[in-house]
GROMACS .gro file of C-alpha atoms in nm:
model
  312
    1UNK     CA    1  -2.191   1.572  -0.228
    2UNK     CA    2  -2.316   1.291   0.020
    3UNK     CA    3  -2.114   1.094   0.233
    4UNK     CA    4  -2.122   0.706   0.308
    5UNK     CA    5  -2.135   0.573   0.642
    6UNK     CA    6  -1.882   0.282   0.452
    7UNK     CA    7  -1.608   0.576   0.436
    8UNK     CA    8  -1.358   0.609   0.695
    9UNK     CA    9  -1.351   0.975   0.868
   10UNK     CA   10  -1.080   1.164   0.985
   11UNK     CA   11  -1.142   1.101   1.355
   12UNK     CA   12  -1.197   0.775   1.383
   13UNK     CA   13  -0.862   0.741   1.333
   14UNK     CA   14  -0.781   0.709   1.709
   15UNK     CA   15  -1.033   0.502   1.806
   16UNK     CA   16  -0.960   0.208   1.584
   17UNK     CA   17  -0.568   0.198   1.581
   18UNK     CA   18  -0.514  -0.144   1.729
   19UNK     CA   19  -0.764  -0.291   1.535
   20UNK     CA   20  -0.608  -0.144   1.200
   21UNK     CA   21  -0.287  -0.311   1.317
   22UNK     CA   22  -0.438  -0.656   1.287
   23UNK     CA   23  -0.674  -0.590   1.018
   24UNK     CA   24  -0.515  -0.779   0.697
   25UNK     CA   25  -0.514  -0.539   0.379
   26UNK     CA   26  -0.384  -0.254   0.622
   27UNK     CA   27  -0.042  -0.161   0.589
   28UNK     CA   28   0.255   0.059   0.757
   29UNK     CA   29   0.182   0.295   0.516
   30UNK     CA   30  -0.173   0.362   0.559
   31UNK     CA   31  -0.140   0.332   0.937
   32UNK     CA   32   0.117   0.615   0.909
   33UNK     CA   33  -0.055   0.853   0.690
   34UNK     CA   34  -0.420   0.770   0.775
   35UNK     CA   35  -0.425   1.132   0.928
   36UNK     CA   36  -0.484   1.484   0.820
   37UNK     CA   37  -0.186   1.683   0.885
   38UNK     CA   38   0.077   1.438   0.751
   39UNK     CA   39  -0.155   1.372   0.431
   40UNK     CA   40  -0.154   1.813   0.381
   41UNK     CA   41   0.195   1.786   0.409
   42UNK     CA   42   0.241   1.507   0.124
   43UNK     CA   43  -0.020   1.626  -0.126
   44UNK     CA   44   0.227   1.991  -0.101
   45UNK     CA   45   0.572   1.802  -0.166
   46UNK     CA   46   0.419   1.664  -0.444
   47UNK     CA   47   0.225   1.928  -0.588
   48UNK     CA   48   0.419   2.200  -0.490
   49UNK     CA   49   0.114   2.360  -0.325
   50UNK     CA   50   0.065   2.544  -0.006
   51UNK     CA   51  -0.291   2.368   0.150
   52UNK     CA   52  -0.244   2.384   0.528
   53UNK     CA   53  -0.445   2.215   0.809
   54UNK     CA   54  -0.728   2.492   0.770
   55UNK     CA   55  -0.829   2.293   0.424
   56UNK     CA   56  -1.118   2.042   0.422
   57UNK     CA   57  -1.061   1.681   0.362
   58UNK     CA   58  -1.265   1.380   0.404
   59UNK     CA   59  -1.132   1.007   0.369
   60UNK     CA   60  -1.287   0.837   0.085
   61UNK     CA   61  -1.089   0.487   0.175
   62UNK     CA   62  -1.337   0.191   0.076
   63UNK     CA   63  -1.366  -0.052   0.394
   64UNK     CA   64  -1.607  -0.296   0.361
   65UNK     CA   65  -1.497  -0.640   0.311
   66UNK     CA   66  -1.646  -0.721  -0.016
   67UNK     CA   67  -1.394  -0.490  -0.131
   68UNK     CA   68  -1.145  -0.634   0.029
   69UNK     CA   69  -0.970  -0.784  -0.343
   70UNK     CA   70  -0.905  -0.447  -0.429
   71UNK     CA   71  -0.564  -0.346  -0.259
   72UNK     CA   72  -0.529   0.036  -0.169
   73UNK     CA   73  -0.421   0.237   0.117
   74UNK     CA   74  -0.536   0.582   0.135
   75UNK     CA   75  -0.830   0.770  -0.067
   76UNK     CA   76  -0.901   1.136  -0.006
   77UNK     CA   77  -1.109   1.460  -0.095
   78UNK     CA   78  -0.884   1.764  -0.055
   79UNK     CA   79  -1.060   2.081  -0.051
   80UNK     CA   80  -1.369   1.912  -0.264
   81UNK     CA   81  -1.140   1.932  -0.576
   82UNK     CA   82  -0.944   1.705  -0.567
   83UNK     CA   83  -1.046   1.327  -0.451
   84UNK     CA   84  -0.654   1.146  -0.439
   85UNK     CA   85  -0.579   0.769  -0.426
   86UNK     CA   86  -0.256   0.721  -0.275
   87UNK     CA   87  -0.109   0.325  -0.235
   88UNK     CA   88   0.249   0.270  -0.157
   89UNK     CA   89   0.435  -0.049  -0.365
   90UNK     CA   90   0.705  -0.258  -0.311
   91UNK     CA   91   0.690  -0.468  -0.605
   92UNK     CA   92   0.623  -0.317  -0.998
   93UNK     CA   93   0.251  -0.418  -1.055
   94UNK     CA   94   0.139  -0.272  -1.401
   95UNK     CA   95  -0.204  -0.326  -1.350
   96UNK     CA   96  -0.206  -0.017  -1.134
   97UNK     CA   97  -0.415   0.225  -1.369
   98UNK     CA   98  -0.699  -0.064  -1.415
   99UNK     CA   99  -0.708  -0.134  -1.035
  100UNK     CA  100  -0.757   0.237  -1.015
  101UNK     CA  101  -1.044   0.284  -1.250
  102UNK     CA  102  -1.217  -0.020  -1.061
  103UNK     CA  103  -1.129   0.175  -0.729
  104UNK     CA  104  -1.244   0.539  -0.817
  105UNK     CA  105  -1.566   0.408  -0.973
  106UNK     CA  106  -1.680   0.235  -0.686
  107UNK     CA  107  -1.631   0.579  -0.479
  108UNK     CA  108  -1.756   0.791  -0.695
  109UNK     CA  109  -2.079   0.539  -0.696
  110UNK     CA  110  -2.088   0.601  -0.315
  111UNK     CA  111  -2.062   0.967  -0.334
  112UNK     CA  112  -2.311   1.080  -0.552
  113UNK     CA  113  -2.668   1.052  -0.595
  114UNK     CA  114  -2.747   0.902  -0.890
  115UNK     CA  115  -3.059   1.098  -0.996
  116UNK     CA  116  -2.830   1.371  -1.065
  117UNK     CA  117  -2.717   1.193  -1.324
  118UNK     CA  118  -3.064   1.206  -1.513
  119UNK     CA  119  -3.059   1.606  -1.491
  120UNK     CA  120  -2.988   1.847  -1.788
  121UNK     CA  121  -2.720   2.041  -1.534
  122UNK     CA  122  -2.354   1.909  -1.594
  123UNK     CA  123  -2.221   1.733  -1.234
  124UNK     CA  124  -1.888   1.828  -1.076
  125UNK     CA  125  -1.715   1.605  -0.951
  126UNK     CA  126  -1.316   1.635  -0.761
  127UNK     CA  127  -1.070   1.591  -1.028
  128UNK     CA  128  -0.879   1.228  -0.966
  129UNK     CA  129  -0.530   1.172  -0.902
  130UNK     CA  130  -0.365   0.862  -0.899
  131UNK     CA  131  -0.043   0.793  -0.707
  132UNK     CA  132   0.172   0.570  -0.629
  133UNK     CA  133   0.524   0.595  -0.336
  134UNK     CA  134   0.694   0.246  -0.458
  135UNK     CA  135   1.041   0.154  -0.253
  136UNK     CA  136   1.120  -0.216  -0.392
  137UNK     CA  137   1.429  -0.353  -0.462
  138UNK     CA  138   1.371  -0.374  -0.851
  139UNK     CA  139   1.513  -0.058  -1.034
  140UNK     CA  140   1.276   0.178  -1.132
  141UNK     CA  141   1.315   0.591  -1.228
  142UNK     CA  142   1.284   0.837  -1.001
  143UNK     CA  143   0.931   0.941  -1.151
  144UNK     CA  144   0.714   0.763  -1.398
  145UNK     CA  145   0.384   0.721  -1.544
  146UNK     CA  146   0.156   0.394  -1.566
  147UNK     CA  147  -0.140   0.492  -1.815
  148UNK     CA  148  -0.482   0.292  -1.840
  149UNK     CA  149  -0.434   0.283  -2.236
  150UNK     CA  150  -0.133   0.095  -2.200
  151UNK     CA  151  -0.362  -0.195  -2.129
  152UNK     CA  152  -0.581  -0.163  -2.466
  153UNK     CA  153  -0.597  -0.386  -2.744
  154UNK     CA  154  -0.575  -0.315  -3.060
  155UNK     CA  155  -0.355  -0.042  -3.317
  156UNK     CA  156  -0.179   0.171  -3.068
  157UNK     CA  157  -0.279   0.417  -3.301
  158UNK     CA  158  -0.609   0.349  -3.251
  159UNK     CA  159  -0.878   0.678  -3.103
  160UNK     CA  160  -0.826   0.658  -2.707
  161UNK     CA  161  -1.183   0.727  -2.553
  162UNK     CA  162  -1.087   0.632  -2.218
  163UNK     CA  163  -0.761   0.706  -1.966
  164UNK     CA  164  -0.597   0.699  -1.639
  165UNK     CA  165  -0.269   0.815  -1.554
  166UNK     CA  166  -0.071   0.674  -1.268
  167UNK     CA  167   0.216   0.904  -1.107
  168UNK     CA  168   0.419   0.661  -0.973
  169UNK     CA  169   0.779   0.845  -0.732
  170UNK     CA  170   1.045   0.604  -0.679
  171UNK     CA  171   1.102   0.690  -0.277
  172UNK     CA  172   1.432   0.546  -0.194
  173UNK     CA  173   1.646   0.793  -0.080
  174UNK     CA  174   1.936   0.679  -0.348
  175UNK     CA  175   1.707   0.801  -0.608
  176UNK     CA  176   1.456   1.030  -0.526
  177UNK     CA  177   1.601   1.245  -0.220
  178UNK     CA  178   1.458   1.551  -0.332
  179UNK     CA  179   1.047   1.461  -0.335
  180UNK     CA  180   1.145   1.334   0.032
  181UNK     CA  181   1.356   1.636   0.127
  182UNK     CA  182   1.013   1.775   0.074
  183UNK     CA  183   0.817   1.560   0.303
  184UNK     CA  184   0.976   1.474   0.603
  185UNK     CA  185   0.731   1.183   0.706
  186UNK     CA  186   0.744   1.037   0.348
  187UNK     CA  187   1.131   1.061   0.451
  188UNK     CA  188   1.152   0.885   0.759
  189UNK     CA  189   0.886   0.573   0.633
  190UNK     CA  190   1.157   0.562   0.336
  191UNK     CA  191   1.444   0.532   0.629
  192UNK     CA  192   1.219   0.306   0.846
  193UNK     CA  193   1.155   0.012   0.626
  194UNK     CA  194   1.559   0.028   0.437
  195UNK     CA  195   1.638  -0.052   0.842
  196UNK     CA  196   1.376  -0.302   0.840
  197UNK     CA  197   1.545  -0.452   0.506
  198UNK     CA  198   1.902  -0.442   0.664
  199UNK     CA  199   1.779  -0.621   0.963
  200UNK     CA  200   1.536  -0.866   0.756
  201UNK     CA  201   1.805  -1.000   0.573
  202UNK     CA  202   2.018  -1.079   0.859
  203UNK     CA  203   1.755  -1.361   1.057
  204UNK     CA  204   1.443  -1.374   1.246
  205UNK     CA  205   1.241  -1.124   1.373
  206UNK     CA  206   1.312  -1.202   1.745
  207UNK     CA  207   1.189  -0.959   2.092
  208UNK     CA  208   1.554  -0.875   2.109
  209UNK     CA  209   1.581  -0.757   1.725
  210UNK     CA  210   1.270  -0.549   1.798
  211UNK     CA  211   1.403  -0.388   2.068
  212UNK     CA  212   1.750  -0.315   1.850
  213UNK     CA  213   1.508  -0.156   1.561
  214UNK     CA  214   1.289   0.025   1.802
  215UNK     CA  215   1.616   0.184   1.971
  216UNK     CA  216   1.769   0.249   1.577
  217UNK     CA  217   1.503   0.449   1.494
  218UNK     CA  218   1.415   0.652   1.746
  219UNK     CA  219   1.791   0.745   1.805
  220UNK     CA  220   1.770   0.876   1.443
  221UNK     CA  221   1.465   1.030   1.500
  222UNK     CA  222   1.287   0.838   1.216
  223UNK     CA  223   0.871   0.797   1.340
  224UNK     CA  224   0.983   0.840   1.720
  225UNK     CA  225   0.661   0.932   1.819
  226UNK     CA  226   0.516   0.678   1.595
  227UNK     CA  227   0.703   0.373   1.675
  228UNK     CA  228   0.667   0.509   2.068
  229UNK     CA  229   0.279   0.466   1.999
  230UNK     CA  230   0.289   0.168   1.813
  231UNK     CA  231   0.584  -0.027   1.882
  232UNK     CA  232   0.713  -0.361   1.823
  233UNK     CA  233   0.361  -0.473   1.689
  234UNK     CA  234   0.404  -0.212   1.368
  235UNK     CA  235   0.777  -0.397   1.355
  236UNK     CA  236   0.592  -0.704   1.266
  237UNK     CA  237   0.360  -0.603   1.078
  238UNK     CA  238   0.651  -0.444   0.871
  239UNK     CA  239   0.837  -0.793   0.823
  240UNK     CA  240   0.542  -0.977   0.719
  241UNK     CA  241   0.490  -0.681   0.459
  242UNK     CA  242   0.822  -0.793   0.331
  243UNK     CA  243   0.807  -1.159   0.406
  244UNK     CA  244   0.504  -1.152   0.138
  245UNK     CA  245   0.688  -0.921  -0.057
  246UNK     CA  246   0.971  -1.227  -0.055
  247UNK     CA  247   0.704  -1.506  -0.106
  248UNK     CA  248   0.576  -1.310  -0.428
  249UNK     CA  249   0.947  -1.329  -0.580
  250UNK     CA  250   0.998  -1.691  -0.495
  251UNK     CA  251   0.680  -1.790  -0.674
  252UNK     CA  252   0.771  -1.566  -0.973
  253UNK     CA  253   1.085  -1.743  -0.983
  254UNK     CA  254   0.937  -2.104  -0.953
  255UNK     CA  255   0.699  -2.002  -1.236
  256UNK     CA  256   0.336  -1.886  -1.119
  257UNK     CA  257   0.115  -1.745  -1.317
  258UNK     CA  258   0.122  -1.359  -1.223
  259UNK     CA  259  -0.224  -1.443  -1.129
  260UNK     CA  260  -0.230  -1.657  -0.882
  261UNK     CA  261   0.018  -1.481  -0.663
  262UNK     CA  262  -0.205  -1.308  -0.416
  263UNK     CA  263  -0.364  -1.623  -0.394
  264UNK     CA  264  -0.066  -1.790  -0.288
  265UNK     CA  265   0.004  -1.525   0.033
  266UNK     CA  266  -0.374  -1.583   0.103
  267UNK     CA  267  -0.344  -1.940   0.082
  268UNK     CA  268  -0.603  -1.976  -0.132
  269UNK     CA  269  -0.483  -2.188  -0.491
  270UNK     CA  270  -0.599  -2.544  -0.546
  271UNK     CA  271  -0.502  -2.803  -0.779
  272UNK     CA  272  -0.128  -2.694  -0.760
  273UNK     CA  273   0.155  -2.829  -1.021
  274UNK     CA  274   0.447  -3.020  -0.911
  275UNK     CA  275   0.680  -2.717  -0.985
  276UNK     CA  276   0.451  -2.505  -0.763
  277UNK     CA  277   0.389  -2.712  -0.491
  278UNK     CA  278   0.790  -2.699  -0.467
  279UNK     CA  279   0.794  -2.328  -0.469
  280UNK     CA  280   0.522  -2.252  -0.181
  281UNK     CA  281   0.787  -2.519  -0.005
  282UNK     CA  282   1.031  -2.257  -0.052
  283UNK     CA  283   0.845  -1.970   0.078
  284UNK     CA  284   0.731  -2.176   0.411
  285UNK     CA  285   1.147  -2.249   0.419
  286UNK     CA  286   1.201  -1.829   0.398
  287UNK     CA  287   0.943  -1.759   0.630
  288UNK     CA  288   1.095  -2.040   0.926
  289UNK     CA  289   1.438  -1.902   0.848
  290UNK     CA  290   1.293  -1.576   0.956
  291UNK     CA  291   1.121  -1.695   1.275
  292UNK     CA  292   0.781  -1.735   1.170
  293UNK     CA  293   0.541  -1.979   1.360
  294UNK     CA  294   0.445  -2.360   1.189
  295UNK     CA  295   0.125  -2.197   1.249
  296UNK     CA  296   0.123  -1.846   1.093
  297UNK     CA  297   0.344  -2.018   0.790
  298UNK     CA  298   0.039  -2.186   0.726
  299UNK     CA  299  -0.209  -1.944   0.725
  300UNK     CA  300  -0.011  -1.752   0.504
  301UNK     CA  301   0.144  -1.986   0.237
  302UNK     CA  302  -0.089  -2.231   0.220
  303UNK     CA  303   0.006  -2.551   0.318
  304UNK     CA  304  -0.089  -2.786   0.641
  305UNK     CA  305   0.073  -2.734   0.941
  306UNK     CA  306   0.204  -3.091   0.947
  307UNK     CA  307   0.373  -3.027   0.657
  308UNK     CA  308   0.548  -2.696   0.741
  309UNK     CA  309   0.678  -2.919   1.052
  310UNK     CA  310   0.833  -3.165   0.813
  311UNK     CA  311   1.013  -2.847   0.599
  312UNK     CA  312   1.190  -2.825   0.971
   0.00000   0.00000   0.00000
């Protein structure tokens, strides 16, 4: 198969660490398992498989910016059988398996020639997988499954010519504590971001709360080495994770449209009704309460600076 200069590789990982931390569809997650050995190590709790570090794999992760609309964390080739797209959740999304097909079309586009397409000998390709590590506050099983055809029109009797399947592992450790006994990394990120929830809902995110999570964790052990590399600036990047988590609720609550709402943390709607004009209000409120700049407020909600300062 060919390879893609627009794919990330496994060691670049390294060299482009602080810019990943700024860089705005990257997350905690993918910062955390954008590398080989703790990737092995997930792919086996899950699968119940014994790959070790001696296994090929090649990231597959779509970076150019004209893909930027399409929200995913990690993509992978294990072993050139499998090619995995992992993304970790903190709200229910349902549009998962479509996102997906959009996602692993667009790689498989990039990975193949496509004159082999036009020859009589059949193609192999690695088989998909789809999954999903979701750790929201919104009940959901320990384990379930979020298929493509649950999107079709029509008799759901009807022939299905077409289908995706979404595993989707509920990761909080009061439900799912044996997938994570399993994974010790998937583990401690579960761990990490319920202390980042406890302190979140207590008040800003100030150098002295940093500090207090920073100490937390690495007395527990949870990402030490991690959060030793990274420090407080992974911290933030954490609470804005879950300030826009917090944003997205509001605006469900003050009646968006389901689609508008990553328009609203981008800042990005127009011609906005009375009801949700009052709502991105809200969100700019949240985000002050929790020590956010007039100026960052702005960039992510939506609205002027001078009239986050008036919110004050």
């Amino acid at each position: 198969m060919t390879k893609n200069s627009n794919t990330t590789s496994s060691n670049s990982k390294n060299n482009q660490s602080s810019q990943v931390l700024r860089t705005y569809k990257d997350s905690v997650f993918r910062l955390l398992f954008n590398d080989k050995e703790k990737l092995i190590e997930l792919y086996n709790a899950i699968y119940d498989t014994d790959y070790t570090m001696d296994t090929p794999l090649d990231f597959e992760t779509i970076e150019d910016v004209i893909f930027m609309t399409l929200k995913n964390d990690i993509a992978f080739t294990l072993n050139d059988k499998f090619i995995v797209i992992m993304e970790h959740q903190s709200s229910v999304n349902n549009n998962m398996p479509l996102r997906d097909l959009f996602y692993i079309s667009t790689i498989l586009q990039r990975m193949i020639d496509s004159s082999e397409l036009y020859k009589e000998a059949l193609y192999k390709i690695p088989r998909p997988q789809f999954i999903v590590f979701y750790n929201g506050k919104t009940h959901m099983p320990a384990y379930s499954e979020f298929k493509l055809s649950d999107a079709f029109k029509g008799d759901e009797n009807d022939e299905i010519s077409l289908q995706l399947v979404v595993k989707v592992y509920n990761i909080n450790s009061e439900v799912n504590g044996e997938i994570l006994k399993k994974s010790r990394t998937l583990y401690e990120y579960s761990r990490f971001v319920s202390i980042m929830r406890e302190y979140y809902d207590k008040g800003p995110l100030t150098n002295e709360v940093m500090r207090e999570i920073l100490n937390k964790c690495i007395a527990e052990n949870i990402l030490a080495d991690f959060l030793k590399k990274y420090g407080s600036e992974v911290i933030g990047m954490l609470f804005k994770e879950l300030t826009e988590e917090e944003v997205i609720k509001i605006s469900e609550e003050g009646g968006y449209e389901k689609g508008k709402l990553e328009g609203l943390t981008e800042g990005k709607l127009e011609g906005l009704t009375v009801g949700e004009q009052k709502a991105k209000k809200e969100a700019a409120l949240t985000m002050l309460r929790k020590g956010y700049d007039v100026k960052e407020i702005s960039e992510i909600i939506g609205l002027t600076e001078d009239e986050v300062e008036q919110l004050k």
